[in-house]
Amino acid sequence: MNANAQHLRSSANKIYIGVALTPSAFSESNYKTIAGQEFNCLTAENEMKWDAVEGSRGNHNYNAGDQLVEFAHQNQMKVRGHTLIWHSQVPNWVQSLSKADIESTFKKHITDEMTHYKGKIYAWDVVNEVFEENGVLRNSIWHKNLGDNFVAEAFKIAHEVDPNAKLYINDYNIESKNAKSDGLYKLVSQLKAQGVPIHGVGFQSHFSVGAIPHDFASNLQRFSALGLDVAITELDIAMKLPSTPEKLSQQARDYASVFKDCLSVPRCVGVTIWGFTDKHSWIHGDALPWDSNYHPKPAVAAIEAVLKGH
Ligand code: XIL
């Protein structure tokens, strides 16, 4: 029997195992088959970002995102919505609006997109990457025009549109205790104290082989102790090429350790990998568990062993 015959999703009892997908690769049968067999949650890699859904003002196009939702439905996968408010992949027409126009457009975008997907999304990354590395709010189009309050506002609007969706703040370089995660911790504590409808924190987790933060689990734990779900939302673990057997083994241990970290925190609800095959990855460095020929790398068996509790 093939060691992987069981498929990761059937070993994942306590958490979901997610993947970022793009329908542009659906023409490859391996891509669709492995995605549907191994994972039980999906995130749109780009198709639900603002530039993808409203490239010109008022012209909405949800086709690619809808294809992903349909694929999720066919394969009994949850969907994470990614992402409503971000400083990147914002269409040009938004960047040239007046201040007054920006406020109403911000609200309209959240409302339009969440209305379209209402009832189909398990969790939304309502705001993405809103912190600078030193832990202050990023100097983005949103912060410049709307001030500190834009984060709370985004959550309030989102909750009104789809009260059943879990609402997340998502960021990178927050996996350790550091200035950035401290800034996030302070903001999230304040939002909870003010009764803002925030339900989770997403830790992107774009890592390098051999460099998984040693305090990841305790950092996840301090956020969950605020009464929030935590999730690993964009995991990949890049190596310095060329790949060697040693690097592949270390990568497998690193994937295992991230899954263990999540499983050790009761409110860590799932791990999403940012793609699954090195053939389709945003990052250089063979960072994903399947190689570019769709063969499982050592990471796959290592993840499976952790999910099964071995
Ligand atoms: C990346 C996609 O993977 C790329 O295809 C795209 O060109 C740029 O965005 N943080 C995020 C994700 O929140 O949306 C980013 O995705 C990776 C970093």
PDB file of N, CA and C in Angstrom, residues 12 23 26 30 47 59 87 109 112-113 135 153 165 177 193 197 238 243 271 276 293 304 307:
ATOM      1  N   ALA A  12      -6.522  14.173   9.584  1.00  0.00           N
ATOM      2  CA  ALA A  12      -6.660  15.453  10.310  1.00  0.00           C
ATOM      3  C   ALA A  12      -7.998  15.467  11.050  1.00  0.00           C
ATOM      4  N   PRO A  23      -7.554  28.493  -9.781  1.00  0.00           N
ATOM      5  CA  PRO A  23      -8.235  27.710 -10.822  1.00  0.00           C
ATOM      6  C   PRO A  23      -7.465  27.723 -12.137  1.00  0.00           C
ATOM      7  N   PHE A  26      -6.319  24.326 -12.823  1.00  0.00           N
ATOM      8  CA  PHE A  26      -7.310  23.236 -12.820  1.00  0.00           C
ATOM      9  C   PHE A  26      -7.276  22.385 -14.094  1.00  0.00           C
ATOM     10  N   ASN A  30      -3.557  16.228 -12.159  1.00  0.00           N
ATOM     11  CA  ASN A  30      -2.867  15.959 -10.893  1.00  0.00           C
ATOM     12  C   ASN A  30      -3.166  17.035  -9.856  1.00  0.00           C
ATOM     13  N   GLU A  47      -7.629  35.115  -6.149  1.00  0.00           N
ATOM     14  CA  GLU A  47      -8.884  35.363  -6.868  1.00  0.00           C
ATOM     15  C   GLU A  47      -9.930  36.128  -6.081  1.00  0.00           C
ATOM     16  N   ASN A  59     -17.324  47.269 -11.763  1.00  0.00           N
ATOM     17  CA  ASN A  59     -17.398  46.045 -12.578  1.00  0.00           C
ATOM     18  C   ASN A  59     -16.874  44.869 -11.784  1.00  0.00           C
ATOM     19  N   HIS A  87      -2.980  46.451   1.790  1.00  0.00           N
ATOM     20  CA  HIS A  87      -2.361  47.591   1.083  1.00  0.00           C
ATOM     21  C   HIS A  87      -1.896  47.183  -0.310  1.00  0.00           C
ATOM     22  N   HIS A 109     -16.742  48.006  -0.607  1.00  0.00           N
ATOM     23  CA  HIS A 109     -15.993  46.812  -1.037  1.00  0.00           C
ATOM     24  C   HIS A 109     -16.247  45.638  -0.093  1.00  0.00           C
ATOM     25  N   ASP A 112     -19.899  44.509  -0.638  1.00  0.00           N
ATOM     26  CA  ASP A 112     -20.168  43.846  -1.924  1.00  0.00           C
ATOM     27  C   ASP A 112     -19.589  42.430  -1.943  1.00  0.00           C
ATOM     28  N   GLU A 113     -18.331  42.324  -1.571  1.00  0.00           N
ATOM     29  CA  GLU A 113     -17.682  41.007  -1.709  1.00  0.00           C
ATOM     30  C   GLU A 113     -18.248  40.011  -0.700  1.00  0.00           C
ATOM     31  N   GLY A 135       5.907  47.191  14.919  1.00  0.00           N
ATOM     32  CA  GLY A 135       4.702  47.019  15.724  1.00  0.00           C
ATOM     33  C   GLY A 135       3.738  48.191  15.711  1.00  0.00           C
ATOM     34  N   GLU A 153     -13.351  49.345  12.260  1.00  0.00           N
ATOM     35  CA  GLU A 153     -14.446  49.602  11.310  1.00  0.00           C
ATOM     36  C   GLU A 153     -14.624  48.434  10.344  1.00  0.00           C
ATOM     37  N   ALA A 165     -19.658  34.345   9.595  1.00  0.00           N
ATOM     38  CA  ALA A 165     -18.253  34.127   9.194  1.00  0.00           C
ATOM     39  C   ALA A 165     -17.334  34.467  10.353  1.00  0.00           C
ATOM     40  N   LYS A 177       7.492  35.849  19.399  1.00  0.00           N
ATOM     41  CA  LYS A 177       7.253  37.047  20.216  1.00  0.00           C
ATOM     42  C   LYS A 177       8.282  38.080  19.788  1.00  0.00           C
ATOM     43  N   ALA A 193     -11.554  44.012  24.021  1.00  0.00           N
ATOM     44  CA  ALA A 193     -12.085  44.768  25.171  1.00  0.00           C
ATOM     45  C   ALA A 193     -13.199  45.715  24.739  1.00  0.00           C
ATOM     46  N   PRO A 197     -16.179  42.752  16.797  1.00  0.00           N
ATOM     47  CA  PRO A 197     -16.347  41.335  16.409  1.00  0.00           C
ATOM     48  C   PRO A 197     -15.138  40.776  15.649  1.00  0.00           C
ATOM     49  N   ALA A 238      10.799  27.478   2.639  1.00  0.00           N
ATOM     50  CA  ALA A 238      11.690  27.527   1.469  1.00  0.00           C
ATOM     51  C   ALA A 238      13.105  27.127   1.840  1.00  0.00           C
ATOM     52  N   SER A 243      18.215  21.690  -4.002  1.00  0.00           N
ATOM     53  CA  SER A 243      17.668  20.775  -3.010  1.00  0.00           C
ATOM     54  C   SER A 243      18.648  19.596  -2.821  1.00  0.00           C
ATOM     55  N   VAL A 271      -4.254  24.403   9.712  1.00  0.00           N
ATOM     56  CA  VAL A 271      -3.026  24.822   9.027  1.00  0.00           C
ATOM     57  C   VAL A 271      -3.317  24.850   7.533  1.00  0.00           C
ATOM     58  N   PHE A 276       0.603  23.633  -2.907  1.00  0.00           N
ATOM     59  CA  PHE A 276       1.072  22.329  -2.402  1.00  0.00           C
ATOM     60  C   PHE A 276       2.172  21.750  -3.264  1.00  0.00           C
ATOM     61  N   ASN A 293       6.810  17.665  -9.981  1.00  0.00           N
ATOM     62  CA  ASN A 293       6.173  16.584 -10.751  1.00  0.00           C
ATOM     63  C   ASN A 293       5.023  15.958  -9.982  1.00  0.00           C
ATOM     64  N   GLU A 304       1.733  13.704   7.891  1.00  0.00           N
ATOM     65  CA  GLU A 304       0.756  12.649   8.165  1.00  0.00           C
ATOM     66  C   GLU A 304       1.010  12.003   9.527  1.00  0.00           C
ATOM     67  N   LEU A 307      -0.219  14.297  12.238  1.00  0.00           N
ATOM     68  CA  LEU A 307      -1.692  14.335  12.289  1.00  0.00           C
ATOM     69  C   LEU A 307      -2.262  13.078  12.942  1.00  0.00           C
TER      70      LEU A 307
END
